[in-house]
CSV table of C-alpha atoms in Angstrom, one decimal:
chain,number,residue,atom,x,y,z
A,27,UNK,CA,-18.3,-50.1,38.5
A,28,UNK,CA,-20.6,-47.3,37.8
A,29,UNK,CA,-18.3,-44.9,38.6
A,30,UNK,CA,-15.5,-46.3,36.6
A,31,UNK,CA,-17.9,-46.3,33.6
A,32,UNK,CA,-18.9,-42.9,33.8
A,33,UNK,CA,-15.4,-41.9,34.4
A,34,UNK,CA,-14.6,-43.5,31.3
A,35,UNK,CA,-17.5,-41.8,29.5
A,36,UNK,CA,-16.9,-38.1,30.8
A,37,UNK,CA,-12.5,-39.0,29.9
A,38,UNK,CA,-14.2,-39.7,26.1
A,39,UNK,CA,-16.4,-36.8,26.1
A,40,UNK,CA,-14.0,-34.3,27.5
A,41,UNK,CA,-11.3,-36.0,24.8
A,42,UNK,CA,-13.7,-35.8,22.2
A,43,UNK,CA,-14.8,-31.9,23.2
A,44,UNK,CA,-10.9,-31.0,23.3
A,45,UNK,CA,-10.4,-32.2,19.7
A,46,UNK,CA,-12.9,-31.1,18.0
A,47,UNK,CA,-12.4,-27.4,19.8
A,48,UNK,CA,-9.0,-27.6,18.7
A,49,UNK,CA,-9.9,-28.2,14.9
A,50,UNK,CA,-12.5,-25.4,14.7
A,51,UNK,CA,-9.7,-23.0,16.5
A,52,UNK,CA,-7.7,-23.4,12.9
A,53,UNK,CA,-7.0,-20.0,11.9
A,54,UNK,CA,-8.4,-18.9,8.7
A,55,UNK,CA,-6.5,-19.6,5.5
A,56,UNK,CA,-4.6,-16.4,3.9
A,57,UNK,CA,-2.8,-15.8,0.6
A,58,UNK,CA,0.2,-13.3,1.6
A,59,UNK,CA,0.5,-10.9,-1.6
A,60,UNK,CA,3.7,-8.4,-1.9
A,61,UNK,CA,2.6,-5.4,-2.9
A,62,UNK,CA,6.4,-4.3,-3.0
A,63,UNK,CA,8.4,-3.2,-5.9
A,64,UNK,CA,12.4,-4.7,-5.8
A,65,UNK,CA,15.1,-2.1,-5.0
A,66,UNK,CA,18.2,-1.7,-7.3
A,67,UNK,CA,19.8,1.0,-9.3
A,68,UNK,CA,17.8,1.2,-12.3
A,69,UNK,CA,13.9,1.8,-11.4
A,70,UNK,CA,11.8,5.2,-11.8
A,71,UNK,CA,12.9,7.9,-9.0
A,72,UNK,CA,11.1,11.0,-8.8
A,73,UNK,CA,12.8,13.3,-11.0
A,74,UNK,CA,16.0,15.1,-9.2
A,75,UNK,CA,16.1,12.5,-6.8
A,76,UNK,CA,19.3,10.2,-6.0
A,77,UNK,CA,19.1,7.0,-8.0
A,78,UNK,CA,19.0,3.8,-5.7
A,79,UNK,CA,22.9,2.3,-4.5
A,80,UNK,CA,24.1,-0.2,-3.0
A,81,UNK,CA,27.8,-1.2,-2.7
A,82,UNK,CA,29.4,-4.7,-1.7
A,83,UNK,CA,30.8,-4.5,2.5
A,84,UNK,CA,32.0,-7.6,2.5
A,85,UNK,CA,31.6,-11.0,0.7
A,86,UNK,CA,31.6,-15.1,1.8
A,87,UNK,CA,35.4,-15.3,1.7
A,88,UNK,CA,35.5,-12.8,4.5
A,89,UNK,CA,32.8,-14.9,6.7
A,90,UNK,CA,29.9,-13.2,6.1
A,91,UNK,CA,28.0,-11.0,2.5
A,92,UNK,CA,26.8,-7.8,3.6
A,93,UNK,CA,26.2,-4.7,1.5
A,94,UNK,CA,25.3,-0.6,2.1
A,95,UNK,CA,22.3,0.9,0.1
A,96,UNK,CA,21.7,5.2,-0.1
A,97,UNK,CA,19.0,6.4,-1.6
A,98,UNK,CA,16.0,9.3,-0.9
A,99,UNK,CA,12.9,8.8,1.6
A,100,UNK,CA,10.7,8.3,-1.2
A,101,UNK,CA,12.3,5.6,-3.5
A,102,UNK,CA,10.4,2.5,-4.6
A,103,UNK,CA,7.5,1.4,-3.0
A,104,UNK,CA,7.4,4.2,0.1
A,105,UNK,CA,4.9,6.2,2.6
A,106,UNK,CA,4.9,9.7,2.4
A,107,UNK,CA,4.5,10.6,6.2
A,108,UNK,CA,1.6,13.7,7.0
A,109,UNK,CA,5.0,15.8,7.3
A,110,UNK,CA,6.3,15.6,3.9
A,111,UNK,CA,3.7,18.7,2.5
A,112,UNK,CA,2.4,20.0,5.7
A,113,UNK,CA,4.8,21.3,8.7
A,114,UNK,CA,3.9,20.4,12.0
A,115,UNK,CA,1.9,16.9,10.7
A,116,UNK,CA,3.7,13.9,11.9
A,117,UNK,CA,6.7,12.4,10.6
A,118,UNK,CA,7.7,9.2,9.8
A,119,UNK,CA,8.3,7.8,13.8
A,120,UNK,CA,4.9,9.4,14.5
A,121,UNK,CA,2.6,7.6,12.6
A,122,UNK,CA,1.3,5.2,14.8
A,123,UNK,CA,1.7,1.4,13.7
A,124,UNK,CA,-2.2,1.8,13.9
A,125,UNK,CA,-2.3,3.6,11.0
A,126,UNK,CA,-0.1,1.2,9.3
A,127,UNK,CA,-2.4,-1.7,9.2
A,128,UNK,CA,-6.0,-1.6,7.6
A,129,UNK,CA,-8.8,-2.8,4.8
A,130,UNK,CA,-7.7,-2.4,1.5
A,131,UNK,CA,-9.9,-1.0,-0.9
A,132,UNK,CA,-9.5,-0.7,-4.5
A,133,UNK,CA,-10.6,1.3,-7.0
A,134,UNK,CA,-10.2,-0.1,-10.5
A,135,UNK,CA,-9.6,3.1,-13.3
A,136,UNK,CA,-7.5,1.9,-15.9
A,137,UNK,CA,-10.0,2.4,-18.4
A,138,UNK,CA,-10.3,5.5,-17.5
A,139,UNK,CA,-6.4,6.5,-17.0
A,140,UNK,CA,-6.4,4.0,-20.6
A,141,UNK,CA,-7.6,6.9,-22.4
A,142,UNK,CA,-6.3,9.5,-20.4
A,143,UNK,CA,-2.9,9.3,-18.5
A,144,UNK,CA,-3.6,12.7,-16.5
A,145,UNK,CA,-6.8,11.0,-15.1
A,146,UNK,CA,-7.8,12.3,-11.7
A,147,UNK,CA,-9.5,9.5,-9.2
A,148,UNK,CA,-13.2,11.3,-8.5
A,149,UNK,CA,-15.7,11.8,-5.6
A,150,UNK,CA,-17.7,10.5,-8.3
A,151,UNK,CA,-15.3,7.1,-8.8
A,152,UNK,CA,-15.4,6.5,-4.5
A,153,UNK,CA,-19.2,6.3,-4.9
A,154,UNK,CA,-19.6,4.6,-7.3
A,155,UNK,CA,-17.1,2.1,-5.6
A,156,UNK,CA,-19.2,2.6,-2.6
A,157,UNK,CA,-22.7,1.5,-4.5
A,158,UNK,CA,-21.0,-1.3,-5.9
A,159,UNK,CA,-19.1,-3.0,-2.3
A,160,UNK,CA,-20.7,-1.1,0.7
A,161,UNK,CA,-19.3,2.8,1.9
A,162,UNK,CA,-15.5,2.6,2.5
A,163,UNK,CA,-14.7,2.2,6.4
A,164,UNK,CA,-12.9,3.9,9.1
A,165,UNK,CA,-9.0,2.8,8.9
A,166,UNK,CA,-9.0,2.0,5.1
A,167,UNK,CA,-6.6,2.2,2.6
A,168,UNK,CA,-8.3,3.7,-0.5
A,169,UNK,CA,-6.3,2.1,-3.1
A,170,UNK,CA,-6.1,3.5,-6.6
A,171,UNK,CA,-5.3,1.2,-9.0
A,172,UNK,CA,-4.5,2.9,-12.4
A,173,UNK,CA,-2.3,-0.1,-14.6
A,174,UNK,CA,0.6,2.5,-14.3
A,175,UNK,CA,2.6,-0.3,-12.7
A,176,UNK,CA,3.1,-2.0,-16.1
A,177,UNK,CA,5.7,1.0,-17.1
A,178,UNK,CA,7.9,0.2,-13.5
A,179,UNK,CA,10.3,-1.7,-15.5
A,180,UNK,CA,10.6,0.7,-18.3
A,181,UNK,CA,11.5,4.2,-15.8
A,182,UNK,CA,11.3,6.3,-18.7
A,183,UNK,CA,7.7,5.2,-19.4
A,184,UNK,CA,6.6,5.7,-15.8
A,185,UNK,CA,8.0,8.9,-15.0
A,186,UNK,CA,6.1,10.0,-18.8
A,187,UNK,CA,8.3,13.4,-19.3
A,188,UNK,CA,6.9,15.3,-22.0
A,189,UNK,CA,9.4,18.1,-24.2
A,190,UNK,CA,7.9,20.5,-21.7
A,191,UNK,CA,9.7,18.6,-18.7
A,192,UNK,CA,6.0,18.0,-17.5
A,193,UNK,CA,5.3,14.2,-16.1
A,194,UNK,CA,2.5,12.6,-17.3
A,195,UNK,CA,0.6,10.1,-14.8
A,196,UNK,CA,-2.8,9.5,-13.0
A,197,UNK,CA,-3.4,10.4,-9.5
A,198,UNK,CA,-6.0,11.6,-7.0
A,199,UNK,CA,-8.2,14.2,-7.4
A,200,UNK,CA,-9.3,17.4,-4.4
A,201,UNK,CA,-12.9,16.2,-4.9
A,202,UNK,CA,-11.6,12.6,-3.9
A,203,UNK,CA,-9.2,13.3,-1.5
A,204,UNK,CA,-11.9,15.5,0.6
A,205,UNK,CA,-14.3,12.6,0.3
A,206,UNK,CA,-12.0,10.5,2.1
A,207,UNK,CA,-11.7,12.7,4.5
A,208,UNK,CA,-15.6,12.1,5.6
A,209,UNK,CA,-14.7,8.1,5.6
A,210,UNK,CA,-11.7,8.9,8.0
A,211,UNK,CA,-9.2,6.7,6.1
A,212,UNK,CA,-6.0,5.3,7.4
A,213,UNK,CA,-4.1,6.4,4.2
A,214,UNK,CA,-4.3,6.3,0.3
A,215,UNK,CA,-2.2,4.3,-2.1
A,216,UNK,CA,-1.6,4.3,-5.6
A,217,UNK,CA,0.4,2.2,-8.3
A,218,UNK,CA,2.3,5.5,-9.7
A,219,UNK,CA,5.5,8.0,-8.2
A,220,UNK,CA,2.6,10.1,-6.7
A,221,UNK,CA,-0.6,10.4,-5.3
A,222,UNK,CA,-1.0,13.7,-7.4
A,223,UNK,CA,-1.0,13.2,-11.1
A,224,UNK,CA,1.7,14.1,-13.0
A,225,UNK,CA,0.9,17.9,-14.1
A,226,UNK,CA,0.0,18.5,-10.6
A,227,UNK,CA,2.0,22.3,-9.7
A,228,UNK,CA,0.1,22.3,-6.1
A,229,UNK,CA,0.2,18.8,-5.1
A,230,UNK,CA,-3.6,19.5,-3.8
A,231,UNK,CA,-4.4,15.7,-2.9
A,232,UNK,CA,-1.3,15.7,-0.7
A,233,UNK,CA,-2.0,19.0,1.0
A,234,UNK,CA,-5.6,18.4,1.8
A,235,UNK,CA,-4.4,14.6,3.1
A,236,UNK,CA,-1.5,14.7,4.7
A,237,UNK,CA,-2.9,18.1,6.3
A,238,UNK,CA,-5.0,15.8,8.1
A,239,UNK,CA,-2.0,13.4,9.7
A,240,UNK,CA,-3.3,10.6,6.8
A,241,UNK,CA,-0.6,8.9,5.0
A,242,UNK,CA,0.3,8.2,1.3
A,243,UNK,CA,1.7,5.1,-0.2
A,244,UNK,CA,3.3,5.4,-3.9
A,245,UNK,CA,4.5,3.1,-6.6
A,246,UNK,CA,2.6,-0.1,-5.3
A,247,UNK,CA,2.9,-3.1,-7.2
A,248,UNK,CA,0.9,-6.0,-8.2
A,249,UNK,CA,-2.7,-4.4,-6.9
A,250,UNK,CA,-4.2,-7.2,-9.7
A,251,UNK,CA,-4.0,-9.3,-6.8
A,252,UNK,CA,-6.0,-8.0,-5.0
A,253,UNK,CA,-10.0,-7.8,-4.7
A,254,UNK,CA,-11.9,-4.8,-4.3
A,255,UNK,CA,-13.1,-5.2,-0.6
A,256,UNK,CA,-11.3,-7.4,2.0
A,257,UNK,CA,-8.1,-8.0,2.1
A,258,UNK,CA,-5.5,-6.5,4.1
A,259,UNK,CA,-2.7,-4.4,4.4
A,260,UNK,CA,0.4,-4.1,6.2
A,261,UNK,CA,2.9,-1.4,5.7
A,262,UNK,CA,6.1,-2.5,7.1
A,263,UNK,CA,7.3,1.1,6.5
A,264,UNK,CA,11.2,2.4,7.8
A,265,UNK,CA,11.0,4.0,11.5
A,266,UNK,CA,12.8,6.9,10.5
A,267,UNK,CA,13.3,9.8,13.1
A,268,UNK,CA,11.9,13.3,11.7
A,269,UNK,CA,11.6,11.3,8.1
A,270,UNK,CA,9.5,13.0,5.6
A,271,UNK,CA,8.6,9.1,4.3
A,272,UNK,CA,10.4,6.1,4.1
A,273,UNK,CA,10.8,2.8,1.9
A,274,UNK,CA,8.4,0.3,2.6
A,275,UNK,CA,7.5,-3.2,2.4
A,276,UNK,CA,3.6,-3.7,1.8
A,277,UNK,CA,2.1,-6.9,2.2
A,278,UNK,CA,-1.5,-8.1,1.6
A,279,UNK,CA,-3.3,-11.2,3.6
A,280,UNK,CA,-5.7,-12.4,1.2
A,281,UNK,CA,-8.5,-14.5,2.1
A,282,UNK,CA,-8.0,-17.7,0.2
């Protein structure tokens, strides 16, 4: 009798044990944010560049819808792989998917680009982000987010051509970029066609980044999203053999 008693008792506990391990194994609770722009012919390409097409394959009446889409590495929402400014830096298959996945964090200037469009992103701005949430960590995406993404559905807004045939647009600054450099980033990113600002004739914040196998991610959308320190970021970037970049879907798990 004992021992069917404490049978009984250890069957409860072990029961009770199992289900209540169970319900603290719940996985946290994340908000998925798509930091992606929509592909079709009429958004902002970099100037030269192939617009976006796509052309019908087949439609329902044949059995199945399937379409063909051209366009250039960088279009939409894209990485620019270490390779694209710097020869012998990897190219698109070589990034590792390491690289790919990291902490967002974001650094809020659209005051700043407010009342200046050609703004460059500071050392000065990462520090001050720094004293504000805690130093930036190894594997981050340093995100700049300038309020540029506002223009995406008006493409001659975005690309901001002056008479001169000069763009007008914020971007990273050398001071910045070599700053990042001492966190040992995973990549920047930026809501805007390019990392540099628009006047940029050198493309220094590519050189000095990309020189150093990080990557770049361009025209990124809905960054209001997310919050300065936290959240997460996926790159579900094109495998592209010997690409200099490729389109991209970036996604965001948010901490709800």
């Amino acid at each position: 009798m004992r021992l069917t008693k404490l049978g009984f008792v250890l069957g409860f506990a072990v029961a009770w044990l199992l289900s209540w391990g169970i319900s603290q194994m719940r996985l946290p609770a994340w908000r998925v944010v798509d930091l992606t722009h929509t592909l079709h012919p009429e958004i902002p390409v970099w100037p030269g560049n192939p617009l976006f097409e796509i052309r019908n394959l087949a439609r329902h009446a044949q059995g199945y819808y399937a379409n063909a889409f051209s366009c250039a590495e960088h279009t939409g929402t894209h990485v620019d792989a270490p390779i694209h400014f710097v020869e012998g830096r990897r190219s698109m298959h070589e990034v590792p998917v390491s690289q790919l996945v990291g902490e967002a964090c974001v650094i809020d200037v659209r005051d700043k680009v407010a009342r200046n469009p050609d703004y460059l992103v500071s050392a000065r701005d990462i520090r001050e982000f720094e004293n504000r949430y805690g130093q930036i960590p190894q594997g981050a995406f340093v995100i700049a987010r300038t309020g540029w993404e506002e223009r995406w559905n008006d493409p001659k807004r975005y690309v901001n051509m002056d008479e001169q045939g000069v763009m007008h647009f914020p971007g990273f600054g050398a001071d910045a970029a070599k700053l990042l450099l001492e966190r040992n980033i995973a990549g920047v990113g930026i809501d805007t066609l390019s990392i540099d600002h628009g006047p940029s004739k050198d493309f220094i914040a590519h050189k000095i980044l990309l020189g150093a196998n990080k990557v770049a991610i361009e025209n990124l959308a809905n960054l209001r999203e997310l919050p300065p320190r936290g959240a997460t970021i996926i790159v579900g970037a094109l495998k592209i053999r010997d690409g200099s970049g490729a389109p991209a879907r970036v996604l965001a798990l948010v901490r709800r």
